[in-house]
Short mmCIF file of C-alpha atoms in Angstrom, two decimals:
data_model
loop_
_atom_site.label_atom_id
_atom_site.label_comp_id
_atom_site.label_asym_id
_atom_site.label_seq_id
_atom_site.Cartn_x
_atom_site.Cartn_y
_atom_site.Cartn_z
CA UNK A 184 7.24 -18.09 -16.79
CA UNK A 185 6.57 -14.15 -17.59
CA UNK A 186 4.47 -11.93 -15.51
CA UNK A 187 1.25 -10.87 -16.56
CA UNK A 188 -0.66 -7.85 -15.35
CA UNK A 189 -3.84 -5.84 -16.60
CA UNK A 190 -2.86 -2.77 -17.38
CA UNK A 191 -5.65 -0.24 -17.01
CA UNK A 192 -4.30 2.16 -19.86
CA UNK A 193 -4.65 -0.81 -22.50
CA UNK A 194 -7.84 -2.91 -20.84
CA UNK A 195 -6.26 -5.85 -21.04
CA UNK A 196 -3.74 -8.35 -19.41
CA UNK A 197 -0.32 -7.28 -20.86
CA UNK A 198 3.49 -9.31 -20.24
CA UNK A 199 5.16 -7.33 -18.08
CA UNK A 200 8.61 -5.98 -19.57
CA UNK A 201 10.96 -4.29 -17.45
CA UNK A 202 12.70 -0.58 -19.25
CA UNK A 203 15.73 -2.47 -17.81
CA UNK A 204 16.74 -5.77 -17.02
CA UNK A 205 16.33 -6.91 -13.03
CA UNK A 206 14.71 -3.74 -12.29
CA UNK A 207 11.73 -2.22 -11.74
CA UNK A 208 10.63 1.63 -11.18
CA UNK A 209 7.50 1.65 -9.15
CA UNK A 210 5.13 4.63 -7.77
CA UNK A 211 2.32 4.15 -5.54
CA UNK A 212 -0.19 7.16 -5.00
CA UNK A 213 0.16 7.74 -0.69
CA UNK A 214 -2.54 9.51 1.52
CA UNK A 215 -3.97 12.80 2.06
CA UNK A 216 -2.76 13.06 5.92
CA UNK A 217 -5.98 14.53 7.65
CA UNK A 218 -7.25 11.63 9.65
CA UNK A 219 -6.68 8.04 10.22
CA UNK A 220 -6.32 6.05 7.19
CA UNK A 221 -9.81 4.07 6.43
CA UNK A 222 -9.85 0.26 5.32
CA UNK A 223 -10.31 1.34 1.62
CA UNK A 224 -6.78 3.11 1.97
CA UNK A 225 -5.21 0.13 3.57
CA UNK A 226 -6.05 -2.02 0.70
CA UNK A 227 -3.87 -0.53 -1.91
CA UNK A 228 -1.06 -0.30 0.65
CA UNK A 229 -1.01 -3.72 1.35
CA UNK A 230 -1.72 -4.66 -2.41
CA UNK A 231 0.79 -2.75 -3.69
CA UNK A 232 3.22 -4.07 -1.28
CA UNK A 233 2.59 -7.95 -1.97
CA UNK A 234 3.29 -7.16 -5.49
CA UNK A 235 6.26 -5.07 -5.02
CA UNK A 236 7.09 -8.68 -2.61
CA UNK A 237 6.35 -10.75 -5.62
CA UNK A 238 8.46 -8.73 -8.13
CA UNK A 239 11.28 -9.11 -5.09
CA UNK A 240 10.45 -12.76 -4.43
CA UNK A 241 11.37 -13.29 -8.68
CA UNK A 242 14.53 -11.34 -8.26
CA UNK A 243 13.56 -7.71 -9.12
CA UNK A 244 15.50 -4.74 -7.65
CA UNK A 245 12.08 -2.76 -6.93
CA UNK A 246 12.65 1.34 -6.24
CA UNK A 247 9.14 1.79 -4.56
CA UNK A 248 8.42 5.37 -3.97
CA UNK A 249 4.65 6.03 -2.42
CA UNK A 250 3.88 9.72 -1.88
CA UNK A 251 1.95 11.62 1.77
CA UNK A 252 0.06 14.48 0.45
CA UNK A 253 0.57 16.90 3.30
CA UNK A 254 -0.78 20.24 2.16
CA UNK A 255 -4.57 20.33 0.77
CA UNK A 256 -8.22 21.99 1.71
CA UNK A 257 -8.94 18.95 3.29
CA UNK A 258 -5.64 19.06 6.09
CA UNK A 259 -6.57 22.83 6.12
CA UNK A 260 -10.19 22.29 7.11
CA UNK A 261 -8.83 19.81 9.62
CA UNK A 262 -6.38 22.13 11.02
CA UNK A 263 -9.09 24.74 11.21
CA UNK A 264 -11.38 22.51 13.03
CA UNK A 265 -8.71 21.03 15.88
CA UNK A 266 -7.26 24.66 16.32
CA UNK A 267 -4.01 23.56 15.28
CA UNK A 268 -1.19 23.69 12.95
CA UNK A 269 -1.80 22.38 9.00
CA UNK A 270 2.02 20.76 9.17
CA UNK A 271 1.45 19.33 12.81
CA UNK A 272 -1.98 18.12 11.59
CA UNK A 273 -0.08 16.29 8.74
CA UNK A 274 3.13 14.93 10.99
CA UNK A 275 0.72 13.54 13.55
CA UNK A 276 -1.15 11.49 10.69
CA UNK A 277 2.29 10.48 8.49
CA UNK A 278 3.24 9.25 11.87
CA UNK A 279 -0.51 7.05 12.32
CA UNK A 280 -0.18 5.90 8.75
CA UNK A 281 3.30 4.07 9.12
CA UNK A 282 1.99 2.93 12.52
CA UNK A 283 -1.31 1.41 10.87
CA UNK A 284 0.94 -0.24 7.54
CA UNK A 285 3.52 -1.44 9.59
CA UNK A 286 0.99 -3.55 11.63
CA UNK A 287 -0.61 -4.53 8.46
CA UNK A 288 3.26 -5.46 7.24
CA UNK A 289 3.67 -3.19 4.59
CA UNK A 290 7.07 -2.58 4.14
CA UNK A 291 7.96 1.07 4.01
CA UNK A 292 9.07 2.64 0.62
CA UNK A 293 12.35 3.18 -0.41
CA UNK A 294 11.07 6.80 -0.74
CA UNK A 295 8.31 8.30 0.68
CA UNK A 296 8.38 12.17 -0.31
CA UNK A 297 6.46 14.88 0.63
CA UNK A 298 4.44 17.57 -1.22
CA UNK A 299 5.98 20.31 1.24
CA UNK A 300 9.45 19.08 0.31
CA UNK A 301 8.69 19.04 -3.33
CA UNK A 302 7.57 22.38 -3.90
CA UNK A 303 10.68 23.77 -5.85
CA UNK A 304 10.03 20.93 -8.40
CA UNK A 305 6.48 21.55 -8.29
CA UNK A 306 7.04 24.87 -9.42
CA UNK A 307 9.32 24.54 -12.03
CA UNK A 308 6.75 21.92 -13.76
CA UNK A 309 4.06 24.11 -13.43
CA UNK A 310 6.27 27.00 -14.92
CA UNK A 311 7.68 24.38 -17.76
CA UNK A 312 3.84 23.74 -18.81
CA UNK A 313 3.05 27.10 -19.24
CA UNK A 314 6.17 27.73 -21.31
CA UNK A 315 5.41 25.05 -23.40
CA UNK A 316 1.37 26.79 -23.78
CA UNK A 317 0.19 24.08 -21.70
CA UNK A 318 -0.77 25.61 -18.85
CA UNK A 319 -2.00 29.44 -18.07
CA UNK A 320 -2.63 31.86 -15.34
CA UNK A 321 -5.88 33.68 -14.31
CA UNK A 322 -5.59 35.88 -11.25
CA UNK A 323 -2.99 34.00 -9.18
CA UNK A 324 -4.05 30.68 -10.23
CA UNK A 325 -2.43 27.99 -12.77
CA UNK A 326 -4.56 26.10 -15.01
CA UNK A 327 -3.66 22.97 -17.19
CA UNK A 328 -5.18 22.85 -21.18
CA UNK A 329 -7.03 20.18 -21.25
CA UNK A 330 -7.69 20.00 -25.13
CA UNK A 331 -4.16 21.22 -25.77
CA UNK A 332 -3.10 17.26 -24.91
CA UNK A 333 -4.42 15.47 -27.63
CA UNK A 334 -5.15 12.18 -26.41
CA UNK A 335 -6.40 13.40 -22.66
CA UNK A 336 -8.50 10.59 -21.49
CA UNK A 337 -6.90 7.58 -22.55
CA UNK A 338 -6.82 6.20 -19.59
CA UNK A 339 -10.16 6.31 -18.29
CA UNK A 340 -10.68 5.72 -21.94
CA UNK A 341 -13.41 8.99 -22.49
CA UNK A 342 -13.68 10.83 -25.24
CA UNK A 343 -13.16 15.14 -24.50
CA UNK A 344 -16.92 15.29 -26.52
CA UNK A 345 -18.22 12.63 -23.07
CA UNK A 346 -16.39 14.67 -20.61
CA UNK A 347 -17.67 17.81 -21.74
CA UNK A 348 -21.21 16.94 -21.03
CA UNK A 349 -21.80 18.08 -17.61
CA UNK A 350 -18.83 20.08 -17.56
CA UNK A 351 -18.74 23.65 -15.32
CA UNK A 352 -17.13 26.26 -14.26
CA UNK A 353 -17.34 26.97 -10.28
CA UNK A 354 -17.91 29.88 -8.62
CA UNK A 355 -14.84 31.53 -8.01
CA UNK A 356 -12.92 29.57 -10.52
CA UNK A 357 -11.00 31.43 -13.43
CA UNK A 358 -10.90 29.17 -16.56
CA UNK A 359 -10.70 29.32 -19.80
CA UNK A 360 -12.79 26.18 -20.26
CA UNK A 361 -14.77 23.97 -17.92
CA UNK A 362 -12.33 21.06 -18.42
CA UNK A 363 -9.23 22.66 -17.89
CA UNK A 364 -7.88 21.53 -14.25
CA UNK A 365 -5.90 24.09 -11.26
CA UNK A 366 -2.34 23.61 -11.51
CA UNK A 367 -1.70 26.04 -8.39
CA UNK A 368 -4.02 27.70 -6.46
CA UNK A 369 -3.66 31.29 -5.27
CA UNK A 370 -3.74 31.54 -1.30
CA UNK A 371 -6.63 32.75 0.53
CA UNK A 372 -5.98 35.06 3.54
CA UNK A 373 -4.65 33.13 6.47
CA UNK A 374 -3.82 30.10 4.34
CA UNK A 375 -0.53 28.28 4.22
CA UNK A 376 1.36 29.10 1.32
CA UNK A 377 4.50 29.45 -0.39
CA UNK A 378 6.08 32.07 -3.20
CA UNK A 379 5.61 31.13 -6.73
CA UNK A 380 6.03 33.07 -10.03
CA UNK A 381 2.08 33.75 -10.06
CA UNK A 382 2.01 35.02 -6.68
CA UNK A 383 1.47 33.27 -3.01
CA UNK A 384 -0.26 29.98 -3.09
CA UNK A 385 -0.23 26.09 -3.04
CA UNK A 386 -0.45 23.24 -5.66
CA UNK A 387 -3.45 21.59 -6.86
CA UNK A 388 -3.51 18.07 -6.36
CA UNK A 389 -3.00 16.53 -9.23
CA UNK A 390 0.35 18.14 -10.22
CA UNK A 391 2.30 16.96 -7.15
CA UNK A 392 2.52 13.01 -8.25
CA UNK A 393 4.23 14.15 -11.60
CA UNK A 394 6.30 16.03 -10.25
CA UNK A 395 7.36 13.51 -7.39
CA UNK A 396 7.10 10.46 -9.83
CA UNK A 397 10.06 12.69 -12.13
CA UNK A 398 12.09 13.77 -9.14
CA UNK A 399 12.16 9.73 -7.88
CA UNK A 400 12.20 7.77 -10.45
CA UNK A 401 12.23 9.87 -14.14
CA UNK A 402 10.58 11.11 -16.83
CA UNK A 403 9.77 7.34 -17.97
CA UNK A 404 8.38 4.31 -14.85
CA UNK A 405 7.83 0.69 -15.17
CA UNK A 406 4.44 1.16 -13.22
CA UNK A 407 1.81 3.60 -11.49
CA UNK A 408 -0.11 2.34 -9.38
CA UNK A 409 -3.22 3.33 -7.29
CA UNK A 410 -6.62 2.89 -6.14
CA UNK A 411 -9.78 2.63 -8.82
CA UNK A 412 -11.25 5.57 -7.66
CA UNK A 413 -8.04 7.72 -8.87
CA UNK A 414 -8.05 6.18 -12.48
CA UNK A 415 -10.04 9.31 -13.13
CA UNK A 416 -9.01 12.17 -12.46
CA UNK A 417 -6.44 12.10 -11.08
CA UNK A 418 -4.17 9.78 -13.01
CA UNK A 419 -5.36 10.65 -15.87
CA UNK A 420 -4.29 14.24 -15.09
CA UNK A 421 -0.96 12.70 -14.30
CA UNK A 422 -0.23 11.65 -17.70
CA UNK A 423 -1.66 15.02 -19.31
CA UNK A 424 1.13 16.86 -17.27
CA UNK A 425 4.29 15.04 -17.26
CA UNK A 426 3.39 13.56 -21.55
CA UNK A 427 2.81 17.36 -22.17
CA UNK A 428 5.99 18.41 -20.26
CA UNK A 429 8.65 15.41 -20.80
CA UNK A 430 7.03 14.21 -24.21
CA UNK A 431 7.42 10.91 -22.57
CA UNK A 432 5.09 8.07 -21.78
CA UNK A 433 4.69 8.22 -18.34
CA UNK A 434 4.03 5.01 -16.98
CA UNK A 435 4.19 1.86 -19.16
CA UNK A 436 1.74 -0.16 -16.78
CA UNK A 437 -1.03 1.60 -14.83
CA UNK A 438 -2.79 -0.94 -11.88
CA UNK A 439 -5.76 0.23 -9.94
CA UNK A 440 -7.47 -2.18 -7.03
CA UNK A 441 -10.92 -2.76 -6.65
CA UNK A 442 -13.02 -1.08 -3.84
CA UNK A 443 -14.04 -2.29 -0.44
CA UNK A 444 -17.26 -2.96 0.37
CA UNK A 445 -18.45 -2.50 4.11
CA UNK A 446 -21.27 -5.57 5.04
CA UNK A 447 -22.27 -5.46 1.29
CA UNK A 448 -23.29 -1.78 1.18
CA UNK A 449 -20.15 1.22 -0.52
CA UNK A 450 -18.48 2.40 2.10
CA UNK A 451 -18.73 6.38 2.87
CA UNK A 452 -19.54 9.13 5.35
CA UNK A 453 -22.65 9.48 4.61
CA UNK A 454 -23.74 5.75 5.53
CA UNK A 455 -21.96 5.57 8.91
CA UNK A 456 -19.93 2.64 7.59
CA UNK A 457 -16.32 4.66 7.43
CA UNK A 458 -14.02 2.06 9.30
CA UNK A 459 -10.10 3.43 10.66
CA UNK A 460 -7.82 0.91 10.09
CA UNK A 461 -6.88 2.51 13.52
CA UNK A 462 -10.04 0.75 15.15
CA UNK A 463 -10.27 -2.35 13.42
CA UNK A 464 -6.70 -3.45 14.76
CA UNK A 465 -7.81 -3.07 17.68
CA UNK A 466 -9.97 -5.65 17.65
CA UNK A 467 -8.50 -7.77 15.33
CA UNK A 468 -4.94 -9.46 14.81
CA UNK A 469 -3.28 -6.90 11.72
CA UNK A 470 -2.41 -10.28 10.07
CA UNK A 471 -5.95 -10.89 9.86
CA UNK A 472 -6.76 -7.99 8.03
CA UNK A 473 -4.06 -8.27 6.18
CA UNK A 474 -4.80 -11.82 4.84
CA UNK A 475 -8.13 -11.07 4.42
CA UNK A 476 -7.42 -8.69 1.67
CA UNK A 477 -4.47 -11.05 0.32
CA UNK A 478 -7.35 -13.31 0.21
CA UNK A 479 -8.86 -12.15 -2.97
CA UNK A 480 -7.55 -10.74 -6.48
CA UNK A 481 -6.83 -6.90 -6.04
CA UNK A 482 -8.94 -5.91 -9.01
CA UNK A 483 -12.43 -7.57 -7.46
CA UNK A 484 -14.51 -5.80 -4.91
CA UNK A 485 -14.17 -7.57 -1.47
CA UNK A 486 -16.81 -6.87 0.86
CA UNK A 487 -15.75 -6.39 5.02
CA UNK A 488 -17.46 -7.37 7.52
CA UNK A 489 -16.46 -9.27 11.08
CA UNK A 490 -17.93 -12.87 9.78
CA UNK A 491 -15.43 -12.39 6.62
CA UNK A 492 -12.67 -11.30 9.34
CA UNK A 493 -13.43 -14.12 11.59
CA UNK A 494 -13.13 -16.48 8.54
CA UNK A 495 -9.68 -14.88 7.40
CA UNK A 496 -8.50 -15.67 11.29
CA UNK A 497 -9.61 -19.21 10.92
CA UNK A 498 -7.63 -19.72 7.80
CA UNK A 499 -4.81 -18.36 8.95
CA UNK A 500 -4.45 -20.27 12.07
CA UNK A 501 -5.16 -23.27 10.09
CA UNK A 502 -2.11 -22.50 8.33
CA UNK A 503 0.25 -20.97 11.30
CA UNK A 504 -0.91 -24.74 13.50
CA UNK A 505 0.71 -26.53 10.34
CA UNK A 506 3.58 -24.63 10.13
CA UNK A 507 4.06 -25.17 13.81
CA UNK A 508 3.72 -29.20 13.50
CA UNK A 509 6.24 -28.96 10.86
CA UNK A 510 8.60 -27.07 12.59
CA UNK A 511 8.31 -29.23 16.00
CA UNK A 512 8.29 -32.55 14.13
CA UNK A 513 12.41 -31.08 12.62
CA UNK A 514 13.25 -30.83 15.80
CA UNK A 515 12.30 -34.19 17.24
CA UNK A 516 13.60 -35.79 13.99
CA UNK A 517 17.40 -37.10 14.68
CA UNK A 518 18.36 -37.97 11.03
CA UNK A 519 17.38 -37.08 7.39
CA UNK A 520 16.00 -41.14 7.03
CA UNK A 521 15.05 -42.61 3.92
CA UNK A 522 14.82 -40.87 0.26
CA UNK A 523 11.25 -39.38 -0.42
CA UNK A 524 11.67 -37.78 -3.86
CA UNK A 525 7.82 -38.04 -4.31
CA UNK A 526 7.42 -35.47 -1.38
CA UNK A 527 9.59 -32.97 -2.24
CA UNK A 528 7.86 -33.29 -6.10
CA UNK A 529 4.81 -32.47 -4.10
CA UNK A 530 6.08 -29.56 -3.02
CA UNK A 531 7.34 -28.70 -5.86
CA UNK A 532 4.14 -28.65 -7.25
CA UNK A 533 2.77 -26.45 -5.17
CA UNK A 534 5.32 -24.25 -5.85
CA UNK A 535 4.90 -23.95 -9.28
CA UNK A 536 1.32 -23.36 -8.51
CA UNK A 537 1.60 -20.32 -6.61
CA UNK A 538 3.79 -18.92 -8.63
CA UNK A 539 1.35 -19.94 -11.71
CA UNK A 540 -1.36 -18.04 -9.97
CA UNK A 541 0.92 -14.84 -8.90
CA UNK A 542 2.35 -14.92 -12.06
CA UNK A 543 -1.12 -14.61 -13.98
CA UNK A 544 -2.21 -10.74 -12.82
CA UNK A 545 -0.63 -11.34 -9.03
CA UNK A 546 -3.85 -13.83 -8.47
CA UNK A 547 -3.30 -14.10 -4.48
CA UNK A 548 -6.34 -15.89 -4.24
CA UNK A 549 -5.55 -18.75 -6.21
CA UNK A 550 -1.79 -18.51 -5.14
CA UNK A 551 -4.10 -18.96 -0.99
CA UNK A 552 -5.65 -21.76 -2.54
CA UNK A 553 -1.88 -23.40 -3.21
CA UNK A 554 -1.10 -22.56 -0.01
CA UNK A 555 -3.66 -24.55 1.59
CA UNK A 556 -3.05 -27.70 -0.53
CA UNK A 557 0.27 -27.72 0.54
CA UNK A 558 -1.08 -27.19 4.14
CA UNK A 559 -3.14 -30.79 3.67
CA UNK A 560 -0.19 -32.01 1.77
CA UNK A 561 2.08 -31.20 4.70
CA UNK A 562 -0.18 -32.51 7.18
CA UNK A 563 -0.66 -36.10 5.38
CA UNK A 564 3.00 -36.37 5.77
CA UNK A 565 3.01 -35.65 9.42
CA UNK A 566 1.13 -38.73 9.34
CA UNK A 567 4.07 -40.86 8.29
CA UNK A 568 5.37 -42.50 11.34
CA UNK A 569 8.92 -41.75 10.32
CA UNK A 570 10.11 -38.32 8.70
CA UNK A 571 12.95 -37.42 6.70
CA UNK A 572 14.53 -33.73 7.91
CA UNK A 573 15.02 -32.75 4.15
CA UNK A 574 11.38 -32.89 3.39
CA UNK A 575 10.59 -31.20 6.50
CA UNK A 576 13.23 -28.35 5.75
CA UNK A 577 11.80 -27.93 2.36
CA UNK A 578 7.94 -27.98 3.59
CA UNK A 579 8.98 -25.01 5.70
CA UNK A 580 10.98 -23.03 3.08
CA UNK A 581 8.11 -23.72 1.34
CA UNK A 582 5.43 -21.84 3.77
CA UNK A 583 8.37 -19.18 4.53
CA UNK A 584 8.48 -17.82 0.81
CA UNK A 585 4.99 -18.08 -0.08
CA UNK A 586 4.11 -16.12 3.35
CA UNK A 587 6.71 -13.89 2.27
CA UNK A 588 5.09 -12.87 -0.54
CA UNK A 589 1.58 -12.63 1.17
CA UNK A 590 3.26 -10.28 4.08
CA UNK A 591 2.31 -12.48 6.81
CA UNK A 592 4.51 -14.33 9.49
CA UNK A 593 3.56 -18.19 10.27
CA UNK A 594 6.48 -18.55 12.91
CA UNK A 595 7.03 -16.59 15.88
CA UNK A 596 9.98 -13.74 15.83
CA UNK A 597 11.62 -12.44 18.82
CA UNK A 598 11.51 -8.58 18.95
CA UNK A 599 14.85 -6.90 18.69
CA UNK A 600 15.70 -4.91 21.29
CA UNK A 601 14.94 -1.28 19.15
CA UNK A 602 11.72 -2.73 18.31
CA UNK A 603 10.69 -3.40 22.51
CA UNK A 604 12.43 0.20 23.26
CA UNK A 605 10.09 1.39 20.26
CA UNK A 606 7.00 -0.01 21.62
CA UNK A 607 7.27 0.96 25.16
CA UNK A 608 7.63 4.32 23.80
CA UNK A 609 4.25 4.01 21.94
CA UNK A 610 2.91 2.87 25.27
CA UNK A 611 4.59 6.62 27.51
CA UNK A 612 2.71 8.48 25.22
CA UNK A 613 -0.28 6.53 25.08
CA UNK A 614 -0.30 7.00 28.85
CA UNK A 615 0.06 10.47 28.52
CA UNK A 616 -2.57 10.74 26.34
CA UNK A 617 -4.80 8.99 28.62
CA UNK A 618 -5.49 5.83 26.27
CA UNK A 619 -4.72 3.29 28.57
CA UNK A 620 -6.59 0.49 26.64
CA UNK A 621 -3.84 0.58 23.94
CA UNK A 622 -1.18 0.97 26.97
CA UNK A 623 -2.53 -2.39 28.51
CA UNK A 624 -2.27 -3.89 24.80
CA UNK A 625 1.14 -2.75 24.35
CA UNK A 626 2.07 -4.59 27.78
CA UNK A 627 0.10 -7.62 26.84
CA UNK A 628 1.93 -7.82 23.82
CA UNK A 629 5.14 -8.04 25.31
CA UNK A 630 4.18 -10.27 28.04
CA UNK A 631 3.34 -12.43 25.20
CA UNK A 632 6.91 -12.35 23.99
CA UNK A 633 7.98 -13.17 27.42
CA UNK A 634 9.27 -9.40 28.20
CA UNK A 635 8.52 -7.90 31.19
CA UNK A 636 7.43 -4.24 32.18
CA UNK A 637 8.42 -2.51 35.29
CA UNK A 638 7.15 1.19 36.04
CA UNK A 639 9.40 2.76 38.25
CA UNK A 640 9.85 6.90 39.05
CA UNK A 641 13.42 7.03 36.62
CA UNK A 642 11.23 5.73 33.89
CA UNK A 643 10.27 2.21 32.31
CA UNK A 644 12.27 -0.56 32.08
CA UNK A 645 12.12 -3.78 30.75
CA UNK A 646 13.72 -7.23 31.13
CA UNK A 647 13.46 -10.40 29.22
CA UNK A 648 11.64 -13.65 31.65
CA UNK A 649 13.90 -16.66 32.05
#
C-alpha cells in the first residue's frame, strides 16, 4: 500500500512520492539552545523520528538533517543573564538536548548543523537575494521583499491584503514595508557577531533553515517538517527565500504536529505550566513519555498531565509483561510441535493493520490499538497447553518491528561497555555539580543492569555481578 500524509501546503492528505526511488530527503526544524527543551519541543522530536522509523521500517534510505539554532536574542539574553559565554550557553544546551532525545529514543540525525557553522552559506544567500532584488539593506541590516514573492503565504494559506492588517513597523526597525522580514541584523555594541558585506552582525532567524536545508540536502526536499506553531512565520518565510533564490519548490510535503496541552489549559510562561523534559524524566520512565505521545496522531492536540502519564505506563507494561511471557514460553518450548497456520494468519493480520494505520497519515494511535490486539491475541495463545516455537518466534518479531517503529524497547538490552563508561561519566560530573539525586539514579540504573559501582581515590570503576 502507498503512504499517505497531509501535507500542510495543500490542506489535504496527499500520496507520498519520493523525488527518487528508495529515498527520502528529510529536514526537521531543531531548537533554539537557551534552556532545557520543554515537552512541546520533545513532541516533534519524537514525532518526527517515528516517522523517519516508519519510512525506514518500509525500506527508505532517510537523510534526516534537524538543525540547533545556536546564535539568537534569546541565547544572548541568556548569556547576559548567567554571566557567561553566548557559544558556552549554546554547547551546554546542544549537549542537554541530545541527553533529553536520547532518553526519549530519538535517534540522532544523520546531520545536525549549526547556525555558527553555516554562516558562509548564510551569507552568500542573503547576498544572492539581494542580487536577484529580493532582499535590501537599510543601515547594516538585510531585509527580505515580501510582495516581491508572488505567492508569499501559501502555506499558511493568507492572502498579503490579511497580513497587512495589523502590520507595523518597530521602533528601531528600517523597512521599506511593514511585512518585509530581517534577513541579517546589524550588531549592537558588545554583541556576538561576524563580518558580512553590510557590515558586523548576525542572521535573522528565518534565513538560517534555507540555507541549512540547501547546504544538506538541495535546492529541492522530499519533506519539511516542524511544529504548528512555525507554519507561520517561519516556514512560510522559508519558502519565500530559497523559491525566490533557487526558483525551486522547496519542499514537496510540509508536516506540522499539533500542540501540547498541559492539564487541559496551553502551555506557557505566563501560566506556570512550562514543563523541562529535563524534570519530567525524572520522575517518569522516558519510554513513558515517549509512548504517551506515540499514543495519539501527531496532528491532534494531546493534553499532559500525570493521570495521562500514569495511563501511558500502564499500557506499556501491559505490553512489555506480554512480550516477556512470549519470550520465556520460547525458551521452555523444546520443539516447533504441530502446524498452526491460523496463528501466524493472526498475526499477520495484525500486521497489516498497523501498517494500514501508519500508512494512512502515520496514525500511531490506531497502529497502538493493533498493537494491543495482538497483545490479547498473543496472550490467548499462551493459553494453549502446547506451543509451537515458530508462532512464538513470529509473535515476537512481531512486537520487535512494531516497537521499532514506535521507538520503544519491550525486551531488556544489556549496555555496551561505551554506553556504562558514558553514564558513569554523566554521574562525575553530576557529582561535581553537586546533583547527587541524578548521581544516585545513574547508580540505580546500573545496579539494575546488574553492574556494579566502586568509588575509589584513582577514580570509578565498575564491574559486571556474577
Amino acid at each position: 500500500m502507498a503512504i499517505k500524509l497531509y501535507n500542510t501546503l495543500t490542506r489535504r492528505k496527499e500520496t507520498f512520492e519520493p523525488m527518487e526511488e528508495g529515498k527520502i530527503k528529510m529536514y526537521v526544524c531543531g531548537p533554539t539552545v537557551y534552556n532545557y527543551i520543554h515537552i512541546g519541543n520533545a513532541r516533534p522530536a519524537v514525532v518526527f523520528d517515528m516517522i523517519r522509523r516508519y519510512f525506514e521500517y518500509r525500506g527508505f534510505d532517510v537523510q534526516y538533517v534537524s538543525n540547533f539554532t545556536d546564535v539568537d536574542d534569546k541565547i544572548i539574553k541568556a548569556a547576559e543573564e548567567m554571566g557567561e559565554d553566548v557559544m558556552a550557553i549554546a554547547e551546554r544546551f546542544i549537549k542537554a538536548y541530545h541527553e533529553d532525545t536520547g532518553a526519549l529514543g530519538v535517534k540522532p540525525a544523520d546531520e545536525h548543523p549549526r547556525v555558527t557553522d553555516t554562516m558562509p552559506e548564510i551569507i552568500e544567500f542573503i547576498d544572492r537575494l539581494t542580487e536577484k532584488g529580493y532582499a535590501y539593506e537599510s543601515e547594516g541590516d538585510v531585509y527580505f521583499r515580501t510582495r516581491k514573492f508572488d505567492t508569499y503565504g501559501q502555506l499558511s494559506h493568507q492572502s498579503i491584503d490579511d497580513l497587512q492588517v495589523g502590520a507595523r513597523i518597530k521602533v528601531g526597525e528600517k523597512k521599506e514595508d511593514p511585512l518585509d522580514f530581517v534577513l541579517w541584523k546589524s550588531a549592537k555594541p558588545g554583541e556576538i557577531s561576524w563580518n558580512s558585506p553590510w557590515g558586523k552582525g548576525r542572521p535573522g532567524w528565518h534565513i538560517e533553515c534555507s540555507a541549512m536545508v540547501k547546504k544538506y540536502l538541495g535546492e529541492t526536499i522530499d519533506i519539511h517538517a516542524g511544529g504548528q506553531d512555525l507554519a507561520f512565520p517561519h516556514h512560510e518565510n522559508e519558502i519565500a527565500q530559497s523559491e525566490a533564490l533557487n526558483e525551486k519548490k522547496m519542499a514537496n510535503y510540509w508536516i506540522h504536529n499539533g500542540y501540547i496541552n498541559i492539564d487541559n489549559e496551553k502551555m506557557s510562561k505566563s501560566l506556570g505550566n512550562f514543563i523541562l523534559v529535563h524534570d519530567i524524566i525524572r520522575q517518569f520512565d522516558p519510554e513513558v513519555v515517549r509512548f504517551f505521545i506515540v499514543n495519539a496522531h501527531y496532528r491532534s492536540p494531546i493534553n499532559f498531565s500525570d493521570e495521562q502519564l500514569n495511563s501511558a505506563k500502564s499500557s506499556l507494561e501491559r505490553i512489555k509483561t506480554t512480550y516477556l511471557n512470549v519470550s520465556h514460553r520460547l525458551e521452555e518450548t523444546a520443539d516447533l510441535g504441530e502446524s498452526t497456520d491460523r496463528w501466524l494468519k493472526e498475526i499477520k493480520k495484525y500486521r497489516e493493520q498497523f501498517t494500514e494505520a501508519m500508512d494512512d497519515d502515520f496514525n500511531s494511535a490506531n497502529a497502538v490499538a493493533a498493537m494491543f490486539d495482538l497483545v490479547k491475541t498473543a496472550n490467548k495463545y499462551l493459553e494453549e497447553k502446547q506451543t509451537n516455537k515458530g508462532v512464538l518466534k513470529a509473535f515476537l518479531t512481531e512486537f520487535d518491528d512494531m516497537a521499532f517503529v514506535l521507538g520503544v524497547r519491550l525486551g531488556e538490552e544489556e549496555l555496551l561497555d561505551e554506553e556504562v563508561e558514558q553514564l558513569i561519566e554523566e554521574r562525575i560530573e553530576a557529582r561535581k555539580n553537586r546533583d547527587f539525586a541524578r548521581a544516585d539514579e545513574i547508580r540505580d540504573q546500573l545496579k539494575d543492569q546488574n553492574i556494579i559501582l566502586e568509588d575509589t581515590p584513582q577514580g570509578t570503576r565498575w564491574k559486571r555481578g556474577q
